[in-house]
Short mmCIF file of C-alpha atoms in Angstrom, two decimals:
data_model
loop_
_atom_site.label_atom_id
_atom_site.label_comp_id
_atom_site.label_asym_id
_atom_site.label_seq_id
_atom_site.Cartn_x
_atom_site.Cartn_y
_atom_site.Cartn_z
CA MET A 323 0.53 21.92 -31.73
CA ILE A 324 3.90 22.65 -30.14
CA MET A 325 4.08 21.79 -26.46
CA ASN A 326 5.69 24.47 -24.32
CA TYR A 327 5.79 22.47 -21.11
CA SER A 328 7.35 19.32 -19.68
CA LEU A 329 5.23 17.18 -17.38
CA ARG A 330 7.67 15.58 -14.93
CA HIS A 331 5.39 12.79 -13.77
CA ALA A 332 6.44 9.22 -14.45
CA GLY A 333 4.43 7.78 -17.31
CA TYR A 334 2.49 10.99 -17.98
CA GLU A 335 5.03 12.76 -20.17
CA SER A 336 3.48 12.61 -23.63
CA ASN A 337 0.26 14.33 -24.64
CA GLU A 338 0.22 12.33 -27.88
CA ASP A 339 -0.32 8.96 -26.22
CA SER A 340 -3.39 7.32 -27.74
CA ASN A 341 -3.57 5.06 -24.69
CA GLN A 342 -4.42 7.95 -22.39
CA ILE A 343 -7.27 7.03 -20.06
CA VAL A 344 -10.45 9.06 -20.52
CA LYS A 345 -12.92 7.09 -18.39
CA ALA A 346 -13.08 4.41 -15.70
CA GLU A 347 -16.01 2.30 -14.58
CA GLY A 348 -16.25 -0.83 -12.46
CA ALA A 349 -13.18 -2.99 -13.11
CA TYR A 350 -12.33 -1.31 -16.42
CA LEU A 351 -10.44 1.63 -17.86
CA TYR A 352 -11.25 3.21 -21.23
CA THR A 353 -8.61 4.75 -23.47
CA LYS A 354 -8.61 7.73 -25.81
CA ARG A 355 -8.80 5.39 -28.79
CA GLY A 356 -11.75 3.44 -27.43
CA GLN A 357 -10.09 0.40 -25.88
CA ARG A 358 -11.54 -1.19 -22.77
CA LEU A 359 -8.82 -2.43 -20.42
CA LEU A 360 -9.32 -4.78 -17.48
CA ASP A 361 -7.69 -2.95 -14.59
CA LEU A 362 -5.58 -5.14 -12.28
CA CYS A 363 -4.10 -2.13 -10.51
CA MET A 364 -7.21 -0.19 -9.48
CA ALA A 365 -5.28 3.02 -8.79
CA ALA A 366 -2.76 1.15 -6.62
CA GLY A 367 -5.64 -0.32 -4.63
CA SER A 368 -7.48 2.96 -4.07
CA GLN A 369 -10.58 1.85 -5.94
CA LEU A 370 -11.55 -1.07 -3.73
CA LEU A 371 -15.24 -0.65 -4.62
CA GLY A 372 -14.48 -0.23 -8.31
CA HIS A 373 -14.18 2.84 -10.49
CA SER A 374 -17.02 5.39 -10.50
CA ASN A 375 -18.92 3.71 -7.70
CA PRO A 376 -22.42 5.24 -7.93
CA GLU A 377 -22.82 6.00 -4.22
CA ILE A 378 -19.41 7.65 -3.99
CA VAL A 379 -19.99 9.66 -7.18
CA SER A 380 -23.38 10.83 -5.88
CA ALA A 381 -21.90 11.89 -2.53
CA ILE A 382 -19.13 13.88 -4.23
CA GLN A 383 -21.51 15.56 -6.69
CA SER A 384 -23.83 16.58 -3.87
CA GLN A 385 -21.02 18.01 -1.76
CA VAL A 386 -19.45 20.04 -4.59
CA SER A 387 -22.46 22.37 -4.60
CA LYS A 388 -22.04 22.89 -0.84
CA GLY A 389 -18.34 23.66 -1.02
CA THR A 390 -15.22 21.62 -1.64
CA ILE A 391 -13.13 22.99 1.22
CA TYR A 392 -13.84 25.10 4.31
CA LEU A 393 -10.54 24.97 6.21
CA SER A 394 -12.68 24.72 9.31
CA ASN A 395 -14.41 22.17 11.48
CA ASN A 396 -17.22 20.48 9.58
CA GLN A 397 -19.86 17.85 10.26
CA TYR A 398 -18.77 15.65 7.37
CA ILE A 399 -15.39 14.67 8.79
CA HIS A 400 -17.02 13.75 12.11
CA GLU A 401 -19.44 11.46 10.27
CA THR A 402 -16.40 9.78 8.71
CA CYS A 403 -14.72 9.43 12.11
CA GLU A 404 -17.82 7.80 13.58
CA LEU A 405 -17.69 5.13 10.88
CA LEU A 406 -13.93 4.68 11.26
CA SER A 407 -14.44 4.02 14.96
CA GLN A 408 -16.55 1.00 13.99
CA VAL A 409 -13.81 -0.61 11.90
CA VAL A 410 -10.43 0.64 13.16
CA PRO A 411 -9.30 -1.44 16.18
CA SER A 412 -10.74 0.24 19.27
CA GLU A 413 -7.40 0.88 20.99
CA TYR A 414 -6.58 3.50 18.33
CA SER A 415 -8.85 6.43 19.12
CA ASP A 416 -6.81 9.45 18.00
CA TYR A 417 -7.22 10.25 14.28
CA ILE A 418 -4.95 12.57 12.30
CA PHE A 419 -5.92 13.21 8.68
CA SER A 420 -3.66 14.14 5.79
CA ASN A 421 -3.74 13.89 2.00
CA SER A 422 -1.58 10.91 1.06
CA GLY A 423 0.12 7.82 2.37
CA THR A 424 3.42 9.70 2.33
CA GLU A 425 2.02 12.39 4.62
CA ALA A 426 0.47 9.79 6.90
CA THR A 427 3.79 8.00 7.39
CA GLN A 428 5.64 11.30 7.84
CA LYS A 429 3.25 12.27 10.62
CA ALA A 430 3.55 8.80 12.17
CA ILE A 431 7.34 9.05 12.26
CA ARG A 432 7.25 12.58 13.68
CA ILE A 433 4.81 11.57 16.41
CA SER A 434 6.89 8.49 17.29
CA ARG A 435 9.93 10.72 17.80
CA LEU A 436 7.95 13.15 19.91
CA ALA A 437 6.52 10.34 22.02
CA SER A 438 9.80 8.47 22.53
CA GLY A 439 12.25 11.36 22.69
CA LYS A 440 14.47 9.42 20.28
CA SER A 441 15.34 9.96 16.61
CA LEU A 442 16.34 6.65 15.00
CA ILE A 443 13.74 5.06 12.70
CA ALA A 444 14.10 1.52 11.35
CA SER A 445 12.46 0.35 8.14
CA PHE A 446 12.74 -2.79 6.04
CA GLU A 447 14.35 -3.68 2.75
CA GLY A 448 11.66 -4.14 0.14
CA GLY A 449 9.29 -1.82 1.98
CA TRP A 450 7.54 1.19 0.57
CA HIS A 451 6.24 4.13 2.58
CA GLY A 452 5.76 6.68 -0.17
CA SER A 453 8.22 9.45 -0.98
CA ASN A 454 9.12 9.78 2.68
CA GLU A 455 12.78 10.76 3.00
CA TRP A 456 13.20 8.75 6.21
CA THR A 457 12.28 5.50 4.49
CA LEU A 458 12.94 6.07 0.79
CA HIS A 459 15.92 3.97 -0.23
CA ASP A 460 17.14 1.40 -2.71
CA SER A 461 15.72 -1.89 -1.51
CA GLY A 462 17.10 -4.31 -4.06
CA SER A 463 19.42 -7.27 -3.55
CA ARG A 464 21.26 -6.15 -0.44
CA PHE A 465 22.08 -8.55 2.39
CA ASP A 466 24.73 -6.43 4.13
CA LEU A 467 22.83 -5.48 7.29
CA ASP A 468 24.56 -2.14 7.83
CA LYS A 469 24.87 -1.00 4.22
CA GLN A 470 22.58 1.83 3.18
CA ALA A 471 21.85 3.22 -0.25
CA LEU A 472 20.92 6.83 -0.81
CA ASN A 473 18.45 8.11 -3.37
CA PHE A 474 19.30 11.23 -5.33
CA GLY A 475 18.13 14.45 -3.70
CA ILE A 476 18.14 13.07 -0.16
CA PRO A 477 20.96 14.45 2.02
CA ALA A 478 23.47 12.05 3.54
CA SER A 479 22.63 13.46 6.98
CA ILE A 480 19.35 11.51 6.83
CA ASN A 481 21.31 8.30 7.35
CA ARG A 482 22.23 9.27 10.90
CA ASP A 483 18.64 8.82 11.98
CA ARG A 484 17.45 5.91 9.88
CA LEU A 485 18.26 2.23 9.84
CA ILE A 486 17.45 -0.22 7.05
CA VAL A 487 17.14 -3.88 8.03
CA PRO A 488 16.34 -7.14 6.17
CA TYR A 489 12.74 -8.27 6.00
CA ASN A 490 11.50 -11.62 7.26
CA CYS A 491 14.96 -12.59 8.48
CA ASP A 492 16.18 -13.66 11.93
CA LYS A 493 19.39 -11.66 11.46
CA THR A 494 17.24 -8.53 11.60
CA PHE A 495 16.99 -8.88 15.35
CA GLU A 496 20.77 -8.91 15.73
CA THR A 497 20.90 -5.49 14.07
CA LEU A 498 17.95 -4.17 16.07
CA GLU A 499 19.57 -5.41 19.27
CA ARG A 500 22.65 -3.28 18.57
CA HIS A 501 20.54 -0.15 18.07
CA LYS A 502 17.70 -0.74 20.54
CA GLU A 503 18.59 2.11 22.89
CA LYS A 504 18.37 4.69 20.09
CA LEU A 505 15.31 3.41 18.24
CA ALA A 506 12.20 5.57 18.38
CA ALA A 507 10.14 3.30 16.15
CA ILE A 508 10.14 0.57 13.55
CA ILE A 509 7.89 1.10 10.54
CA ILE A 510 6.70 -1.94 8.61
CA GLU A 511 4.07 -2.98 6.09
CA PRO A 512 2.32 -6.04 7.58
CA ILE A 513 2.13 -7.20 3.96
CA GLN A 514 4.83 -5.91 1.64
CA GLY A 515 3.78 -4.98 -1.87
CA SER A 516 7.11 -6.27 -3.15
CA ASN A 517 6.66 -9.56 -1.32
CA PRO A 518 3.08 -10.29 -0.16
CA GLN A 519 3.80 -13.43 1.83
CA LYS A 520 1.04 -15.54 3.35
CA ASN A 521 3.17 -16.98 6.14
CA ILE A 522 4.54 -13.82 7.74
CA SER A 523 2.81 -14.02 11.14
CA GLY A 524 5.79 -15.63 12.90
CA PHE A 525 8.12 -12.78 11.95
CA LEU A 526 5.56 -10.11 12.88
CA LYS A 527 4.86 -11.69 16.26
CA LYS A 528 8.58 -11.88 16.99
CA LEU A 529 8.94 -8.22 16.02
CA THR A 530 6.05 -7.28 18.32
CA ALA A 531 7.66 -9.12 21.23
CA PHE A 532 11.06 -7.51 20.62
CA CYS A 533 9.62 -4.00 20.47
CA SER A 534 7.48 -4.54 23.55
CA GLN A 535 10.49 -5.81 25.51
CA HIS A 536 12.66 -2.83 24.54
CA ASN A 537 9.99 -0.10 24.57
CA ILE A 538 10.27 0.59 20.83
CA LEU A 539 7.18 1.87 19.04
CA ILE A 540 5.77 0.00 16.04
CA ILE A 541 4.27 1.85 13.09
CA ALA A 542 2.16 -0.35 10.82
CA ASP A 543 1.87 1.02 7.30
CA GLU A 544 -1.54 -0.24 6.17
CA ILE A 545 -1.89 2.22 3.31
CA ILE A 546 -2.66 -0.68 0.93
CA SER A 547 -3.60 -3.54 3.26
CA GLY A 548 -5.98 -1.48 5.41
CA PHE A 549 -9.66 -2.20 4.59
CA ARG A 550 -8.45 -4.69 1.94
CA VAL A 551 -7.43 -7.99 3.52
CA SER A 552 -10.02 -7.41 6.22
CA LEU A 553 -12.17 -4.50 7.33
CA SER A 554 -9.77 -3.91 10.23
CA GLY A 555 -6.65 -4.37 8.12
CA ALA A 556 -3.80 -6.87 8.19
CA SER A 557 -2.25 -6.25 11.62
CA PRO A 558 -4.94 -7.96 13.73
CA LYS A 559 -5.00 -10.95 11.35
CA LEU A 560 -1.24 -11.43 11.33
CA GLY A 561 -0.33 -10.89 14.97
CA LEU A 562 1.34 -7.48 14.67
CA LYS A 563 0.51 -5.12 17.54
CA PRO A 564 1.43 -1.60 16.44
CA ASP A 565 1.26 1.61 18.44
CA ILE A 566 0.57 3.71 15.35
CA ILE A 567 -1.20 2.70 12.13
CA THR A 568 -1.33 4.58 8.84
CA TYR A 569 -4.16 4.19 6.34
CA GLY A 570 -4.94 5.69 2.95
CA LYS A 571 -5.97 4.82 -0.59
CA SER A 572 -9.04 2.59 -0.45
CA PHE A 573 -11.25 4.23 2.17
CA ALA A 574 -11.88 7.53 0.34
CA GLY A 575 -13.10 6.24 -3.00
CA GLY A 576 -10.07 7.44 -4.92
CA LEU A 577 -9.81 10.95 -3.47
CA PRO A 578 -6.50 11.95 -1.84
CA VAL A 579 -6.38 10.84 1.78
CA GLY A 580 -4.03 9.77 4.53
CA LEU A 581 -4.86 8.79 8.09
CA THR A 582 -2.59 8.27 11.08
CA VAL A 583 -4.16 6.64 14.15
CA ILE A 584 -2.44 6.28 17.52
CA ASN A 585 -3.15 4.35 20.68
CA GLU A 586 -3.69 5.81 24.14
CA LYS A 587 -0.08 5.26 25.21
CA VAL A 588 1.32 7.24 22.29
CA SER A 589 -1.40 9.86 22.67
CA GLN A 590 -0.40 10.52 26.27
CA MET A 591 3.31 10.49 25.45
CA SER A 592 2.77 12.92 22.57
CA PHE A 593 -0.13 15.17 23.49
CA GLY A 594 -0.44 14.64 27.23
CA ASN A 595 2.16 17.34 27.83
CA PRO A 596 0.68 20.73 26.80
CA GLU A 597 4.20 21.97 26.05
CA ASN A 598 4.55 19.45 23.24
CA ALA A 599 3.63 20.77 19.84
CA VAL A 600 3.41 18.83 16.60
CA ILE A 601 1.63 19.91 13.44
CA THR A 602 -1.43 17.73 12.84
CA GLY A 603 -3.37 19.88 10.38
CA GLY A 604 -3.03 20.97 6.78
CA THR A 605 -4.92 23.09 4.28
CA TYR A 606 -6.63 20.17 2.57
CA SER A 607 -6.61 17.69 5.46
CA ALA A 608 -10.04 16.51 6.64
CA ASN A 609 -11.77 18.46 3.87
CA PRO A 610 -15.50 17.84 3.34
CA LEU A 611 -15.18 16.49 -0.21
CA MET A 612 -12.87 13.70 0.93
CA ALA A 613 -15.03 13.15 4.00
CA VAL A 614 -18.26 12.49 2.12
CA ALA A 615 -16.43 10.15 -0.26
CA ALA A 616 -14.91 8.29 2.70
CA THR A 617 -18.27 8.04 4.45
CA ALA A 618 -19.91 6.64 1.31
CA THR A 619 -17.04 4.17 0.93
CA LEU A 620 -17.00 2.98 4.54
CA LYS A 621 -20.77 2.47 4.64
CA GLN A 622 -20.43 0.04 1.75
CA LEU A 623 -17.27 -1.70 2.97
CA ILE A 624 -18.94 -2.46 6.30
CA GLN A 625 -21.54 -4.48 4.37
CA LYS A 626 -19.04 -6.44 2.25
CA ASN A 627 -18.25 -10.13 2.65
CA TYR A 628 -14.50 -10.17 3.22
CA THR A 629 -14.40 -13.94 3.66
CA SER A 630 -15.63 -14.39 0.10
CA PHE A 631 -13.30 -11.66 -1.17
CA ASN A 632 -10.30 -13.48 0.31
CA THR A 633 -11.50 -16.90 -0.87
CA GLU A 634 -12.01 -15.68 -4.44
CA SER A 635 -8.51 -14.17 -4.44
CA ASP A 636 -7.00 -17.41 -3.14
CA THR A 637 -8.84 -19.40 -5.80
CA PHE A 638 -7.60 -16.98 -8.45
CA LYS A 639 -4.01 -17.51 -7.29
CA ASN A 640 -4.25 -21.28 -6.86
CA THR A 641 -5.84 -21.82 -10.27
CA ILE A 642 -3.09 -19.84 -12.00
CA ASN A 643 -0.31 -21.53 -10.04
CA SER A 644 -1.69 -24.98 -10.74
CA GLU A 645 -1.70 -24.25 -14.47
CA LEU A 646 1.80 -22.73 -14.36
CA LEU A 647 3.11 -25.78 -12.50
CA SER A 648 1.48 -28.24 -14.90
CA LYS A 649 3.16 -26.48 -17.82
CA ASN A 650 6.50 -26.20 -16.01
CA LEU A 651 6.55 -22.42 -16.37
CA PRO A 652 8.99 -20.46 -14.13
CA PHE A 653 6.41 -18.11 -12.61
CA ASN A 654 4.40 -18.10 -9.41
CA ILE A 655 1.65 -15.95 -7.91
CA ILE A 656 2.28 -15.08 -4.27
CA SER A 657 -0.40 -13.44 -2.18
CA ASN A 658 -2.03 -12.66 1.10
CA GLY A 659 -5.71 -12.57 0.25
CA PRO A 660 -6.65 -9.89 -2.32
CA PHE A 661 -3.08 -8.59 -2.31
CA LEU A 662 -1.18 -10.47 -5.02
CA ARG A 663 1.99 -10.40 -7.09
CA LEU A 664 3.31 -12.39 -10.03
CA ALA A 665 6.84 -13.54 -9.24
CA PHE A 666 9.07 -14.15 -12.25
CA THR A 667 10.42 -17.31 -10.66
CA ASP A 668 8.96 -20.58 -9.43
CA LYS A 669 11.46 -20.80 -6.57
CA PRO A 670 10.39 -19.94 -3.00
CA PHE A 671 11.73 -16.78 -1.36
CA LYS A 672 11.26 -14.94 1.92
CA SER A 673 12.18 -11.38 1.00
CA ARG A 674 12.40 -8.86 -1.83
CA ALA A 675 16.18 -9.26 -1.82
CA GLU A 676 15.89 -13.03 -2.34
CA ARG A 677 13.23 -12.49 -5.00
CA ASP A 678 15.52 -10.15 -6.95
CA LYS A 679 18.23 -12.79 -7.07
CA LEU A 680 15.87 -15.49 -8.35
CA GLU A 681 13.70 -13.69 -10.90
CA MET A 682 14.31 -13.74 -14.63
CA PRO A 683 16.12 -10.74 -16.16
CA ALA A 684 14.37 -7.38 -16.38
CA THR A 685 14.28 -7.64 -20.17
CA LEU A 686 12.10 -10.76 -19.97
CA GLN A 687 9.89 -9.18 -17.33
CA LYS A 688 9.34 -6.27 -19.70
CA THR A 689 8.54 -8.75 -22.46
CA PHE A 690 5.78 -10.23 -20.30
CA LYS A 691 4.35 -6.77 -19.61
CA ASP A 692 4.38 -5.89 -23.31
CA ILE A 693 2.60 -9.15 -24.14
CA ILE A 694 -0.14 -8.86 -21.52
CA LYS A 695 -0.75 -5.23 -22.47
CA LYS A 696 -1.75 -6.44 -25.95
CA LYS A 697 -4.43 -8.61 -24.33
CA GLU A 698 -6.23 -5.46 -23.12
CA ILE A 699 -5.05 -5.88 -19.55
CA PHE A 700 -3.92 -2.86 -17.56
CA TRP A 701 -0.96 -4.37 -15.72
CA PRO A 702 0.15 -2.60 -12.51
CA THR A 703 3.37 -0.66 -12.93
CA ASN A 704 4.46 -1.65 -9.42
CA GLY A 705 3.60 -5.31 -10.04
CA ILE A 706 0.98 -5.55 -7.28
CA ILE A 707 -2.32 -7.07 -8.40
CA LEU A 708 -5.08 -5.44 -6.36
CA PRO A 709 -8.55 -6.68 -7.32
CA SER A 710 -11.66 -4.80 -6.30
CA PHE A 711 -15.09 -5.94 -5.22
CA GLU A 712 -16.08 -5.31 -8.86
CA HIS A 713 -13.78 -8.08 -10.10
CA LYS A 714 -16.36 -10.82 -10.50
CA GLU A 715 -15.83 -14.25 -12.07
CA PRO A 716 -15.82 -12.98 -15.71
CA GLU A 717 -13.07 -10.48 -14.87
CA LEU A 718 -11.08 -12.98 -12.83
CA ARG A 719 -11.35 -15.57 -15.62
CA LEU A 720 -10.17 -13.04 -18.20
CA ALA A 721 -7.24 -12.08 -15.96
CA ARG A 722 -6.31 -15.74 -15.34
CA GLU A 723 -6.30 -16.57 -19.03
CA ALA A 724 -4.29 -13.47 -19.92
CA ILE A 725 -1.66 -14.09 -17.23
CA ILE A 726 -1.20 -17.77 -18.12
CA SER A 727 -1.02 -17.19 -21.88
CA SER A 728 1.38 -14.27 -21.38
CA CYS A 729 3.65 -16.47 -19.26
CA ILE A 730 3.64 -19.11 -22.01
CA GLU A 731 4.50 -16.55 -24.69
CA THR A 732 7.22 -14.97 -22.55
CA CYS A 733 8.94 -18.34 -22.18
CA GLU A 734 9.37 -18.47 -25.95
CA PHE A 735 12.03 -15.79 -25.47
CA LEU A 736 14.01 -17.75 -22.85
#
């Protein structure tokens, strides 16, 4: 059959791919040709309870017969909000729903500008906040504090109101000091996907103190870390005290969702003046289908043992690293709880920029990915290993063995 369309979606282009996914269940994906793949990506962390969770599936199926969207106030979103109020830190009581992490961060940035009356937004090298034009930039090996790279399709005028600074670096504060009077907010992932460091609290606490001293708002992007490293997210654990937090992915069972929550100070600065107007709605935002999935997800997450989840993830990392070290292999797993990444170097680093300088060439990294794919492992395209509560010891053992053996085989090409 001749195709008369072009699907411009990375990785989805060919309709002839026999590895197309046709089913997902628990910790596994199933392909068109019948393969079962152990999923180490879990939809970029969205499937924290595993694929096709029975309670989430049941909630969605029940709601479909009642209507998928009303574009009106509905009881289901209020049930979700009641559960969120039990797990989101209590100082954040204003909830704004959207349909993706990108939308959530866009709304957070817009609200921070409204609240502060300023326009400049700072973000960090190595960070990721979705396809948000204010933060989308090349974050490779760049140490020049004032140099900015521009992605295609984004106008140069954007650079007037954004600032890109190094991550986990004392020199960052020299740059922020020079721009402090113009800064509306600083947006940061408490745990970067490109660099999930365990010992990041010192930097985050210093950032909190700087922003508090100079009246700069902090936006914590917890799209991945929220509900993952703890029920309340990463910020409380790591000493970051944001004014605005964005969530997404894992709390709606795989359905599209974004959530921006703000504290009382920002609420008053933004919405306390009736003359202020900022769009907080959207056609699909807070729809009942997402709401029932989120409610079913949150009810289960509240019952989960996060201490064990973190301990199992640490054991997974430590076991792999011990084996890699004993075999003198130039790889290392870095992590912050169930938020992990395989670094293609055994040297320590503090930032994505440092990591890029130390890692083996891209050709060898691709070799590793090709090798582990043959072991029926679905390796994350973004490199972030995000286990679910469905990754029990058999799955973790299979993943450990596949990663170690793939590292060994990759080194044969050095």
